[in-house]
Coordinates of N, CA and C in Angstrom, one line a residue:
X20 N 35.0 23.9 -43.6 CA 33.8 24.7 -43.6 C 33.7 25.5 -42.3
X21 N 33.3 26.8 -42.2 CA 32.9 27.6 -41.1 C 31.6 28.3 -41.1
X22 N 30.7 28.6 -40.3 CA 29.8 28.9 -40.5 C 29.2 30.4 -40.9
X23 N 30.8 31.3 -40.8 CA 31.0 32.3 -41.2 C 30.2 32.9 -42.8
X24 N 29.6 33.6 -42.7 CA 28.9 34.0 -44.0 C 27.3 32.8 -44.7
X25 N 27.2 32.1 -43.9 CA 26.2 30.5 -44.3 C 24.8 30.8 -43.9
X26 N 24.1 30.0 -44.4 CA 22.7 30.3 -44.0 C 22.1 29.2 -43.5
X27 N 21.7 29.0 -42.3 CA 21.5 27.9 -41.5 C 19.6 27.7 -41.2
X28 N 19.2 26.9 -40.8 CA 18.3 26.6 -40.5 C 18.3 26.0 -39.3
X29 N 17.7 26.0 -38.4 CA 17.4 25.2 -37.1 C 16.2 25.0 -36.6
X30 N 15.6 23.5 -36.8 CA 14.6 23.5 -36.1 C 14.8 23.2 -34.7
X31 N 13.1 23.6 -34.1 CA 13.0 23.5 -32.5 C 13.8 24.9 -32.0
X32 N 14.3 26.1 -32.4 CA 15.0 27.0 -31.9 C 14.4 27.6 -31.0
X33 N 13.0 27.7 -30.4 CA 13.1 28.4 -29.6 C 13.3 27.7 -28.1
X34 N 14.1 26.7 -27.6 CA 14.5 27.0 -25.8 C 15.7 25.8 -26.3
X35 N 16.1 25.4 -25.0 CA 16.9 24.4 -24.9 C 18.4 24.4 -25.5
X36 N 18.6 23.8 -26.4 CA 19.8 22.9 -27.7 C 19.8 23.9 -28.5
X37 N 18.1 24.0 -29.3 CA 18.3 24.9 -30.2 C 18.4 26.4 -30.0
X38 N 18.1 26.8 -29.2 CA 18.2 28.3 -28.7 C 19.6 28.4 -29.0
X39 N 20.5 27.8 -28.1 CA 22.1 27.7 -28.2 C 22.5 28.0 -28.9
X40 N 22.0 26.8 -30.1 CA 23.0 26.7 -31.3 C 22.5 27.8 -32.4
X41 N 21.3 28.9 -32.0 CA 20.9 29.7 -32.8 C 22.0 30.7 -32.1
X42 N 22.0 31.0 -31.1 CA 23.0 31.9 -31.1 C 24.4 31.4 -31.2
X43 N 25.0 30.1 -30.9 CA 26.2 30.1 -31.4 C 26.5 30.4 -33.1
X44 N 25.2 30.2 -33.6 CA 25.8 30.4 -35.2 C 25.5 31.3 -35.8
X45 N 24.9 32.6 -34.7 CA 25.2 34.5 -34.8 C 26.9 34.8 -34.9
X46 N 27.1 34.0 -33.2 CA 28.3 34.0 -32.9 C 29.4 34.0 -33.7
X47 N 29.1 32.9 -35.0 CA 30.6 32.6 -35.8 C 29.9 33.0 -37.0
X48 N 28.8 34.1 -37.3 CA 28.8 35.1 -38.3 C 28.2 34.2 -39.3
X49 N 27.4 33.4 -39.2 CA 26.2 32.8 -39.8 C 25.7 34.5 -40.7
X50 N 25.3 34.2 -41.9 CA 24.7 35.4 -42.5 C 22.9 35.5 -42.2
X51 N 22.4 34.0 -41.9 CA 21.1 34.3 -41.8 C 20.9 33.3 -41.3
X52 N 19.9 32.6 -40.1 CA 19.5 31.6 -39.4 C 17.9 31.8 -39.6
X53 N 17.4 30.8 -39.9 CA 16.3 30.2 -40.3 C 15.6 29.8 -38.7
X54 N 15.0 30.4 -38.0 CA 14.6 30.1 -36.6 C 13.4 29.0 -36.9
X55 N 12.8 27.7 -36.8 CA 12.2 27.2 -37.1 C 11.5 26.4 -35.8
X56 N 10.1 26.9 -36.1 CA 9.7 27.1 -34.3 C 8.2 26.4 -34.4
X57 N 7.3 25.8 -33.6 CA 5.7 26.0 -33.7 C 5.3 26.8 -33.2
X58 N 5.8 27.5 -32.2 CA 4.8 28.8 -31.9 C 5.7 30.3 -32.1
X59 N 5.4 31.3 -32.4 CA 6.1 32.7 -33.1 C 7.0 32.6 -32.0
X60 N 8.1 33.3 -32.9 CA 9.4 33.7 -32.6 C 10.1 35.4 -32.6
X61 N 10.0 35.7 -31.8 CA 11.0 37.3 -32.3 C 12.3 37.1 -31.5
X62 N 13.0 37.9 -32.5 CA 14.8 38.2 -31.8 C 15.2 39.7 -32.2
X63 N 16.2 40.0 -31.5 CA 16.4 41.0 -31.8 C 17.8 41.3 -32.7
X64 N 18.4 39.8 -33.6 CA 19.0 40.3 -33.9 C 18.4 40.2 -35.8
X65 N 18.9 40.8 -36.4 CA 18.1 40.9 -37.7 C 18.2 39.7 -38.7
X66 N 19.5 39.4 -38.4 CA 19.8 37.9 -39.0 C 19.2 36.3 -38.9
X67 N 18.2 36.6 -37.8 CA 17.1 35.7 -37.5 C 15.9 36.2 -38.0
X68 N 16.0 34.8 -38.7 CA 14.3 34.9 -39.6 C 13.5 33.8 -39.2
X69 N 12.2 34.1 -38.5 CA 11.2 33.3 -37.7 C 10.6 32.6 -38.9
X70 N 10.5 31.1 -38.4 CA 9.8 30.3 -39.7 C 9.1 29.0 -38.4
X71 N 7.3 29.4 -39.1 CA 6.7 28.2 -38.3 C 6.8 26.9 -39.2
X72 N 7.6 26.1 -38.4 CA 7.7 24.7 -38.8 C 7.6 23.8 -37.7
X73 N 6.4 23.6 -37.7 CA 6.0 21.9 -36.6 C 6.8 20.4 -37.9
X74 N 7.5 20.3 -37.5 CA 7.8 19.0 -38.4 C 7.1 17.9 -38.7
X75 N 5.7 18.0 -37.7 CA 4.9 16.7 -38.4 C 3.9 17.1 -38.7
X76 N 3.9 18.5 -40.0 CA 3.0 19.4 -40.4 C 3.5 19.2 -41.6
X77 N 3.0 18.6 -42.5 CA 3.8 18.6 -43.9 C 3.5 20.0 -44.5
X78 N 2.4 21.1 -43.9 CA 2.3 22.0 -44.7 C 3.2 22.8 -44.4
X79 N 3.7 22.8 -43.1 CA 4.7 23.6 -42.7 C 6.2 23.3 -42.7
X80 N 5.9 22.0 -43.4 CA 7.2 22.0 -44.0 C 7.6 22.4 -45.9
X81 N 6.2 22.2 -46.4 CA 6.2 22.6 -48.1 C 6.3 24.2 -48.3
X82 N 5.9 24.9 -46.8 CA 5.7 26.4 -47.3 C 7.3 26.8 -46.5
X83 N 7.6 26.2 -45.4 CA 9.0 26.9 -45.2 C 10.0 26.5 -46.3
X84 N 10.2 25.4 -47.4 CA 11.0 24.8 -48.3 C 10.8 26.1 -49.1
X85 N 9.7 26.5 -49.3 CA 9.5 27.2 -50.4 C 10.1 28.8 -50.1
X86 N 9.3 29.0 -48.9 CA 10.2 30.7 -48.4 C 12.4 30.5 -48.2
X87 N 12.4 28.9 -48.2 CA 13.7 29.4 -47.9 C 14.6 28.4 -49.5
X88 N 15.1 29.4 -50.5 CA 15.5 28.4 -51.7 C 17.3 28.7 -51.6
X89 N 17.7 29.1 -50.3 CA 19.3 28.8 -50.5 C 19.4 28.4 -48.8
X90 N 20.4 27.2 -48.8 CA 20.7 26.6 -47.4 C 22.1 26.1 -47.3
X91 N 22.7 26.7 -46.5 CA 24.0 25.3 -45.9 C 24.2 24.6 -45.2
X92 N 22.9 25.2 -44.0 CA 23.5 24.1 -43.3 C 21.7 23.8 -42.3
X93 N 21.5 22.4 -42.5 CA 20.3 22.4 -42.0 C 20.5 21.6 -40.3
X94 N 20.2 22.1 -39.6 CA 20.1 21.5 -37.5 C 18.9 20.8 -37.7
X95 N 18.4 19.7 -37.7 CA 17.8 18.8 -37.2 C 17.3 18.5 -36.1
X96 N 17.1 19.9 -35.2 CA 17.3 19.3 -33.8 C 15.7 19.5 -33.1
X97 N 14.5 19.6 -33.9 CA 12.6 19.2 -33.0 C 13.2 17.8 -32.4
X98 N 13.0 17.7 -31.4 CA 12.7 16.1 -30.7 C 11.5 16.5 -29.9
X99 N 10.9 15.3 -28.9 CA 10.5 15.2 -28.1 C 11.0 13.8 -27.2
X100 N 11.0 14.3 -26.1 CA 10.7 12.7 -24.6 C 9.6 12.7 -23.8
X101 N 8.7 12.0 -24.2 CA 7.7 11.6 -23.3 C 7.5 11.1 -22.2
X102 N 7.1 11.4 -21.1 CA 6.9 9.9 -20.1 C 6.2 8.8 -20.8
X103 N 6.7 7.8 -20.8 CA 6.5 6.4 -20.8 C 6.1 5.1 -20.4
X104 N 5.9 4.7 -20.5 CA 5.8 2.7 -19.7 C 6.0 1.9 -21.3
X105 N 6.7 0.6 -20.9 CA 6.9 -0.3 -22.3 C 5.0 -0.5 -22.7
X106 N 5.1 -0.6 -23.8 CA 3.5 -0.5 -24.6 C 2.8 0.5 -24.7
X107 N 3.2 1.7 -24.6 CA 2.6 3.0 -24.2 C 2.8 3.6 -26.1
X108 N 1.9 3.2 -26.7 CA 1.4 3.1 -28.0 C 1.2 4.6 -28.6
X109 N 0.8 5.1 -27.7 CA 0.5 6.6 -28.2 C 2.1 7.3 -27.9
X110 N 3.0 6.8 -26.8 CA 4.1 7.7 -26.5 C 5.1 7.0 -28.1
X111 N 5.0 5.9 -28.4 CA 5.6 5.4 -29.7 C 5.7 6.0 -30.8
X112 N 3.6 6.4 -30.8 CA 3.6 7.3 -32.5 C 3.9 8.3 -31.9
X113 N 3.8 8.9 -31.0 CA 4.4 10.6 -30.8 C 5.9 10.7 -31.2
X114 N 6.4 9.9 -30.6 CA 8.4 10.1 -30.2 C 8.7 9.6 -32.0
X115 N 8.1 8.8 -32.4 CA 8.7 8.4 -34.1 C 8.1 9.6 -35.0
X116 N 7.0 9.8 -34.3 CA 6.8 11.5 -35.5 C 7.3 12.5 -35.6
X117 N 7.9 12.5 -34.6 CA 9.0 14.3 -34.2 C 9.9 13.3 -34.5
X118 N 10.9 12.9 -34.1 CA 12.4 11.9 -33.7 C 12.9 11.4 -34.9
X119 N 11.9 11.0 -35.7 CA 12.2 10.1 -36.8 C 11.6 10.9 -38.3
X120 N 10.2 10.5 -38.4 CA 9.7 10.5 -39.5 C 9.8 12.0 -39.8
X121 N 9.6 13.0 -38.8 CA 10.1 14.4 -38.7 C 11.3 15.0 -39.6
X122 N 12.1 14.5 -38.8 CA 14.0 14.5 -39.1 C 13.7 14.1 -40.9
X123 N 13.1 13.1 -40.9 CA 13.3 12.5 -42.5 C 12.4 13.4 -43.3
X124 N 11.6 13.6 -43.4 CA 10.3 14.8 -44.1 C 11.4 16.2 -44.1
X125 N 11.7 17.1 -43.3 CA 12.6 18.4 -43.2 C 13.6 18.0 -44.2
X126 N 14.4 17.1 -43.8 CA 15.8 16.6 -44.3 C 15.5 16.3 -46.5
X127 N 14.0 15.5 -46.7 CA 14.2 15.4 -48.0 C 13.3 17.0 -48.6
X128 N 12.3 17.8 -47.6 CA 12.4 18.7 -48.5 C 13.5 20.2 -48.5
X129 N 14.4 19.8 -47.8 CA 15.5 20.6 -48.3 C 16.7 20.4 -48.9
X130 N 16.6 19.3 -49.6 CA 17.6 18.1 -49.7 C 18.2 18.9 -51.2
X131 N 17.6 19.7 -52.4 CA 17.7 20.1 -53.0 C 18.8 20.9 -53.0
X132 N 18.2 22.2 -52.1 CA 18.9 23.1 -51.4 C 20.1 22.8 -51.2
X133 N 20.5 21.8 -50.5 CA 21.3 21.4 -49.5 C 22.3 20.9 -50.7
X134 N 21.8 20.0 -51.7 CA 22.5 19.9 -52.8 C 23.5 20.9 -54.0
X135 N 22.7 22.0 -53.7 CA 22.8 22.9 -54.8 C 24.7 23.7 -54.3
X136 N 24.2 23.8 -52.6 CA 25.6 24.7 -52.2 C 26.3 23.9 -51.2
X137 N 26.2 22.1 -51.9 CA 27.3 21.4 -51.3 C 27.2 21.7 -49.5
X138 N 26.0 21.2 -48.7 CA 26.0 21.9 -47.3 C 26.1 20.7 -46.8
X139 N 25.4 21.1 -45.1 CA 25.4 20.0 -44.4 C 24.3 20.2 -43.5
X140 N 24.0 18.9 -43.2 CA 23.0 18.0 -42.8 C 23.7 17.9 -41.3
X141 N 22.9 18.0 -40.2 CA 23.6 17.9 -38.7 C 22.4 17.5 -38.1
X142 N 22.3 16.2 -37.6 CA 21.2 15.7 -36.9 C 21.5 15.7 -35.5
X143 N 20.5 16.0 -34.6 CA 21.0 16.0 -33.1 C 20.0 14.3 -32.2
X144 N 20.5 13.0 -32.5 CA 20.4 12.4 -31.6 C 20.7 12.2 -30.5
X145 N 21.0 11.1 -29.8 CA 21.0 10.7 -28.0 C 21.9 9.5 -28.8
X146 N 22.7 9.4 -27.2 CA 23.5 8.1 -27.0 C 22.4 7.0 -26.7
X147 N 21.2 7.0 -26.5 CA 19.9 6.3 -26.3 C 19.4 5.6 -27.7
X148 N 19.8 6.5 -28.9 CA 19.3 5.5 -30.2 C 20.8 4.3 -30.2
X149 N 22.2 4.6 -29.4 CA 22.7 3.4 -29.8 C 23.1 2.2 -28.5
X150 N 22.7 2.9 -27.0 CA 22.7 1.9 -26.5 C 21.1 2.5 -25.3
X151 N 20.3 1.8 -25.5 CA 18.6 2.3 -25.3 C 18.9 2.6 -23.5
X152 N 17.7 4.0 -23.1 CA 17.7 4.3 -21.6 C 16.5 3.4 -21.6
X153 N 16.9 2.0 -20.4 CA 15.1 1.4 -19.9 C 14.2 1.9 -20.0
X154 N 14.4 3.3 -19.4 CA 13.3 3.7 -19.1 C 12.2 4.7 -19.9
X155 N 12.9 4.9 -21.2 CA 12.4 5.6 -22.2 C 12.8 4.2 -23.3
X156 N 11.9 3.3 -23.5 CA 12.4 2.7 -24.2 C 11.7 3.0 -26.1
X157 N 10.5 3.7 -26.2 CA 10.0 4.4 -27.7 C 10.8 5.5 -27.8
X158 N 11.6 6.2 -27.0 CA 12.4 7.3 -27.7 C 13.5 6.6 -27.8
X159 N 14.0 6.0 -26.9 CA 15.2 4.9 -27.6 C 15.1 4.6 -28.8
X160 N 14.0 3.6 -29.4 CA 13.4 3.3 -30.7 C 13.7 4.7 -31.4
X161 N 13.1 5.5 -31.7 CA 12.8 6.3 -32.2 C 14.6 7.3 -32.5
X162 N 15.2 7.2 -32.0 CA 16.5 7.8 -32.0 C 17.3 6.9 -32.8
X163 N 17.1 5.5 -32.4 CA 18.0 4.5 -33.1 C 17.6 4.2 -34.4
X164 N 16.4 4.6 -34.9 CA 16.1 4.7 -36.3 C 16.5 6.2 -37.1
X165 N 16.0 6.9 -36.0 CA 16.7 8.4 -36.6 C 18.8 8.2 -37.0
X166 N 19.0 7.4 -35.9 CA 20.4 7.1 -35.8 C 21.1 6.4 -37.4
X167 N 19.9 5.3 -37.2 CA 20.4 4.6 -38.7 C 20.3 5.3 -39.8
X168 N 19.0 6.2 -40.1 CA 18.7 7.3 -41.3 C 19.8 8.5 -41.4
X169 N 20.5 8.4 -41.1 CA 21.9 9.2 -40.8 C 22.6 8.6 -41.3
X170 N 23.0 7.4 -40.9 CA 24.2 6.7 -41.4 C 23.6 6.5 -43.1
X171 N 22.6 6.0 -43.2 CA 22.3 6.0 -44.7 C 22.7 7.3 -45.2
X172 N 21.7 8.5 -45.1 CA 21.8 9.4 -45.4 C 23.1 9.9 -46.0
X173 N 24.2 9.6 -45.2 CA 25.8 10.2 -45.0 C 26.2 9.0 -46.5
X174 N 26.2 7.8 -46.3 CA 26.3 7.1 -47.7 C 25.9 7.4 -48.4
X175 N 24.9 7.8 -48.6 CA 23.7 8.4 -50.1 C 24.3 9.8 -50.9
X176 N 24.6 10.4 -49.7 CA 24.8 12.0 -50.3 C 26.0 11.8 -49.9
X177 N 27.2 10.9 -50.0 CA 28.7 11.3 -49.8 C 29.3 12.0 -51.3
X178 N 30.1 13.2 -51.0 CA 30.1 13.6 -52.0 C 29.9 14.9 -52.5
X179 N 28.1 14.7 -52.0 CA 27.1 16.3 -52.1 C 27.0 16.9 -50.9
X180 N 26.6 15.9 -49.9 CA 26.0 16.5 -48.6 C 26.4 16.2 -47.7
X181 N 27.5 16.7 -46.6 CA 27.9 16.3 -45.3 C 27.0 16.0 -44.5
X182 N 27.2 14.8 -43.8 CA 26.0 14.2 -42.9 C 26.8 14.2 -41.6
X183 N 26.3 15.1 -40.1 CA 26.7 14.6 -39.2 C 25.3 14.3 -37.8
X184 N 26.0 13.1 -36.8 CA 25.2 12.6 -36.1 C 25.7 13.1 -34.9
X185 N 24.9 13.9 -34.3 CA 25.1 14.4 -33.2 C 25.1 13.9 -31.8
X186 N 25.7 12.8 -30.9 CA 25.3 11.3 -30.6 C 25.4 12.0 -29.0
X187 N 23.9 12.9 -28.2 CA 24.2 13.7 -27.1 C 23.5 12.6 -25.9
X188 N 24.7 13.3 -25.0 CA 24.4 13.2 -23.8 C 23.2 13.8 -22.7
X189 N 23.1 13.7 -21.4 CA 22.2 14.4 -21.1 C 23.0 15.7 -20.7
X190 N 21.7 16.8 -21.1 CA 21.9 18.4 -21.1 C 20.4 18.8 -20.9
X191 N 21.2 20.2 -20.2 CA 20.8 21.0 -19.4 C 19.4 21.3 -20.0
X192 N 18.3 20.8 -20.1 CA 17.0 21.4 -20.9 C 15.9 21.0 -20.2
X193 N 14.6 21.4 -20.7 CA 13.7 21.0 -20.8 C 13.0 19.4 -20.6
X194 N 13.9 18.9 -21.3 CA 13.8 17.5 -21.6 C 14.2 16.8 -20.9
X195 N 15.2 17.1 -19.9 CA 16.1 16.4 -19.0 C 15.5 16.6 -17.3
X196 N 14.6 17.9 -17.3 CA 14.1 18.2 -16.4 C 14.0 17.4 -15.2
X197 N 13.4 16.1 -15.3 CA 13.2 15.2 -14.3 C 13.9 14.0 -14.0
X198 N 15.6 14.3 -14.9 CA 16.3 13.3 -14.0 C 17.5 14.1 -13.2
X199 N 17.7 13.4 -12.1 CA 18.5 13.7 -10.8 C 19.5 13.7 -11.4
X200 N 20.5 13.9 -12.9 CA 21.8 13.3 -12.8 C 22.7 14.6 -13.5
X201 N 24.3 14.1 -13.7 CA 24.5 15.3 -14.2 C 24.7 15.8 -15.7
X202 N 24.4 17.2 -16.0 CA 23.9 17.6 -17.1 C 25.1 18.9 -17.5
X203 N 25.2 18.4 -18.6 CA 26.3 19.7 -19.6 C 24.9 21.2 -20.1
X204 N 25.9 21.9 -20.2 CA 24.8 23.1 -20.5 C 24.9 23.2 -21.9
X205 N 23.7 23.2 -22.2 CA 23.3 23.4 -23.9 C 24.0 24.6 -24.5
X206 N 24.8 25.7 -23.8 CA 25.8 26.8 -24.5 C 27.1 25.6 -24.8
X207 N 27.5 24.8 -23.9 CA 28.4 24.2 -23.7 C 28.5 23.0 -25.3
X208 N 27.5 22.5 -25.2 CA 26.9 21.7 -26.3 C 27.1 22.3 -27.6
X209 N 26.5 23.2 -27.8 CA 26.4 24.2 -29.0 C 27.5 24.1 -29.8
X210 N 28.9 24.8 -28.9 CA 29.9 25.1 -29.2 C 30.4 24.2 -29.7
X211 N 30.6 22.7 -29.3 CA 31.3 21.9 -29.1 C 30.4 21.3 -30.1
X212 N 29.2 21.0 -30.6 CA 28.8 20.5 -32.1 C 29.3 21.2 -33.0
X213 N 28.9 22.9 -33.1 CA 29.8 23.2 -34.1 C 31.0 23.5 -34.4
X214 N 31.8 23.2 -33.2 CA 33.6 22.7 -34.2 C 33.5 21.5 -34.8
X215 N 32.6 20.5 -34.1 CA 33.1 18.9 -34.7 C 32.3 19.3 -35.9
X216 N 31.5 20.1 -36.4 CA 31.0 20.2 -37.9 C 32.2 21.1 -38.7
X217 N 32.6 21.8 -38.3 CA 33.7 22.9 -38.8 C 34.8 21.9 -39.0
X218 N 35.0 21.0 -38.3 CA 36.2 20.3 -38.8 C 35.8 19.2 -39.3
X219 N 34.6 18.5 -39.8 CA 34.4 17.9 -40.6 C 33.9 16.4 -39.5
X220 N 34.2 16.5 -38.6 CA 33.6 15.0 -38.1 C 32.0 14.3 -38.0
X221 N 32.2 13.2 -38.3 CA 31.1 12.5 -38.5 C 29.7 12.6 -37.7
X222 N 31.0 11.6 -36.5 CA 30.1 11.8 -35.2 C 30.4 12.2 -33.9
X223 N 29.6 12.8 -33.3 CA 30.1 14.3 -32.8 C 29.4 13.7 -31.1
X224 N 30.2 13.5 -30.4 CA 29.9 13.8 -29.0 C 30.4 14.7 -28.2
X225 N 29.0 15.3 -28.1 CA 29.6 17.2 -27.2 C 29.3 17.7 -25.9
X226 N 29.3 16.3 -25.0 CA 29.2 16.4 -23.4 C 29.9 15.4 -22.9
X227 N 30.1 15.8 -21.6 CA 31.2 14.6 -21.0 C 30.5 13.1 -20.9
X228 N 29.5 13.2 -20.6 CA 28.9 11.6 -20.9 C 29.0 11.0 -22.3
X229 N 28.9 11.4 -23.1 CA 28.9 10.7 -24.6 C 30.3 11.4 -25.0
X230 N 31.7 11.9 -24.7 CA 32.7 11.9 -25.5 C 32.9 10.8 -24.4
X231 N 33.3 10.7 -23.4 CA 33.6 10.0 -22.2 C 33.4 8.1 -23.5
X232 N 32.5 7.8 -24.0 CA 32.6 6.7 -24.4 C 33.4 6.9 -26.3
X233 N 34.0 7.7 -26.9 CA 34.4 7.6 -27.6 C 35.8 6.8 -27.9
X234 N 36.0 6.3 -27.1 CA 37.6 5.7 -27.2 C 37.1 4.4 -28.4
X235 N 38.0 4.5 -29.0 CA 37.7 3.2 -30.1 C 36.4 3.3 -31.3
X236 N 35.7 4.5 -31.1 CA 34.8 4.8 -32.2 C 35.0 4.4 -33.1
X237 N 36.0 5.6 -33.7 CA 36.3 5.2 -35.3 C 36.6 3.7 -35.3
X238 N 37.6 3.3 -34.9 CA 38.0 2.0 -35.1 C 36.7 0.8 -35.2
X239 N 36.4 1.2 -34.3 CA 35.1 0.1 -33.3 C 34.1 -0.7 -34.6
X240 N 33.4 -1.3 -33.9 CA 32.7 -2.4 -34.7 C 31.4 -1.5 -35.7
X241 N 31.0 -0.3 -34.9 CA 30.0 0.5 -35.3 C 30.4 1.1 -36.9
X242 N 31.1 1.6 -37.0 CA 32.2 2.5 -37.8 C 32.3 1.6 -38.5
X243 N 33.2 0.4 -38.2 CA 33.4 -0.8 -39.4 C 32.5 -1.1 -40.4
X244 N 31.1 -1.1 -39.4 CA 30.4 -2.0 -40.4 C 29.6 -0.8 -41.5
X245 N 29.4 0.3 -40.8 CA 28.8 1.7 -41.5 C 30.2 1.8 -43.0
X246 N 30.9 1.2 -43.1 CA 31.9 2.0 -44.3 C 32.1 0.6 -45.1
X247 N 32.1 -0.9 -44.3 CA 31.8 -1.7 -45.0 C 30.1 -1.3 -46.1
X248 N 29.0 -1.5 -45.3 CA 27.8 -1.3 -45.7 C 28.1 -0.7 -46.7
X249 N 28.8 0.6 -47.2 CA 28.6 1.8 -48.2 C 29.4 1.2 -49.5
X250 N 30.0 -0.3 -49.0 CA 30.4 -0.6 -50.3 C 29.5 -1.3 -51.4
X251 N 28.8 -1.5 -50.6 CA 27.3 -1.9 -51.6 C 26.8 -1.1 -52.8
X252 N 27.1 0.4 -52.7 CA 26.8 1.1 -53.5 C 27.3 1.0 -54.8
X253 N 26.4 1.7 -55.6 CA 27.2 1.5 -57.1 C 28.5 3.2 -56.4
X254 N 29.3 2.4 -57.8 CA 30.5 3.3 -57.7 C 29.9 4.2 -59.1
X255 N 30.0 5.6 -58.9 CA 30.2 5.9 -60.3 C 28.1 6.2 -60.8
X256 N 27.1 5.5 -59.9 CA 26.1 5.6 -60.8 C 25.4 6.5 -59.6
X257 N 24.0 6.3 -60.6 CA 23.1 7.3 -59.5 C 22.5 6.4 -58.2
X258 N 22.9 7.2 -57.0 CA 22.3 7.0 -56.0 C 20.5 7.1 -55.7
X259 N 20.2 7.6 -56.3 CA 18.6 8.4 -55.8 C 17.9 7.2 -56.2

């Protein structure tokens, strides 16, 4: 797969991750990118089409489904990180409504789409849904459920729908703002998610902190048990 001639969607595109990867997928001749933003968007190149989607707006998710009825490739990438403390109830339902239930709402009303021209599904998690930051411990939650809805997802629609888990490091954004440590640049990131989608990989770490722990992935216990799990499936019947 190349992104060459495809029509992509990205939410959160306007700063950070998604800005990036909106232009990296100008870059490799995307035919139309779906800019998917909560507050207006302009660009100057014509192949960007501004679409308001807050992800935990179901309206603004039923009316962008509807303006957009061909897709290949949908970015997954609205998050938020909150400051926190453990019990901090309201940072909980915030980080699972964007992070999670978000991700899952976008993902089933374009799932059709996504069906029709055989596409792919690209979620942008944290190495934090599989081993938790203390100190954000509800976006931890919140990523490690987004983490697992992936791995289903990728079982469910094997076949129809390429599913990849985007498993990032800390980078250069918005989000990262207030830690001292070091950070890959979200152009850097971009590029480096979309080859591991162009060549087909699952899961995709596109900074030195999260490839840095890939040794033994595939092999590893994680991987094991995700391809055991998929044998549960019926062979041969309907999944849905």
């Amino acid at each position: 797969m190349t992104f060459a001639d495809k029509t992509v969607l990205i939410t959160g595109a306007n700063r950070g991750l998604g800005s990036a990867m909106l232009a990296e997928a100008l870059e490799r001749g995307a035919r139309r990118v779906y800019a998917g933003t909560r507050v207006p968007l302009t660009h100057p190149d014509a192949r960007v089409v501004p679409v308001t989607l807050d992800v935990t707006d179901a309206g603004h998710i039923r009316a962008a489904a509807e303006e957009i009825d061909e897709l290949d490739v949908l970015v997954n990438n609205a998050g938020i990180a909150l400051p926190e403390a453990l019990g901090d109830d309201d940072a909980l339902e915030r980080h699972f409504a964007v992070n999670c239930f978000g991700l899952v709402a976008v993902t089933q009303a374009f799932l059709p789409a996504l069906k029709r021209s055989r596409g792919r599904i690209v979620n942008v998690l944290s190495l934090s849904g599989v081993a938790a930051m203390p100190l954000q411990p509800t976006y931890s939650m919140s990523k490690a459920a987004a983490f697992s809805m992936t791995q289903s997802l990728r079982m469910l629609l094997a076949g129809e729908v390429g599913v990849h888990a985007v498993l990032l490091g800390p980078t250069d954004t918005d989000m990262t703002r207030g830690f001292d440590i070091p950070k890959a640049a979200p152009q850097e990131v971009a590029r480096r998610v979309f080859d591991g989608v162009e060549k087909g990989e699952e899961d995709l770490f596109p900074d030195p902190l999260s490839s840095s722990t890939t040794a033994g992935w595939d092999g590893g216990p994680t991987k094991a048990l995700e391809r055991h799990m998929a044998t549960y499936l019926p062979q041969g019947g309907d999944r849905d």
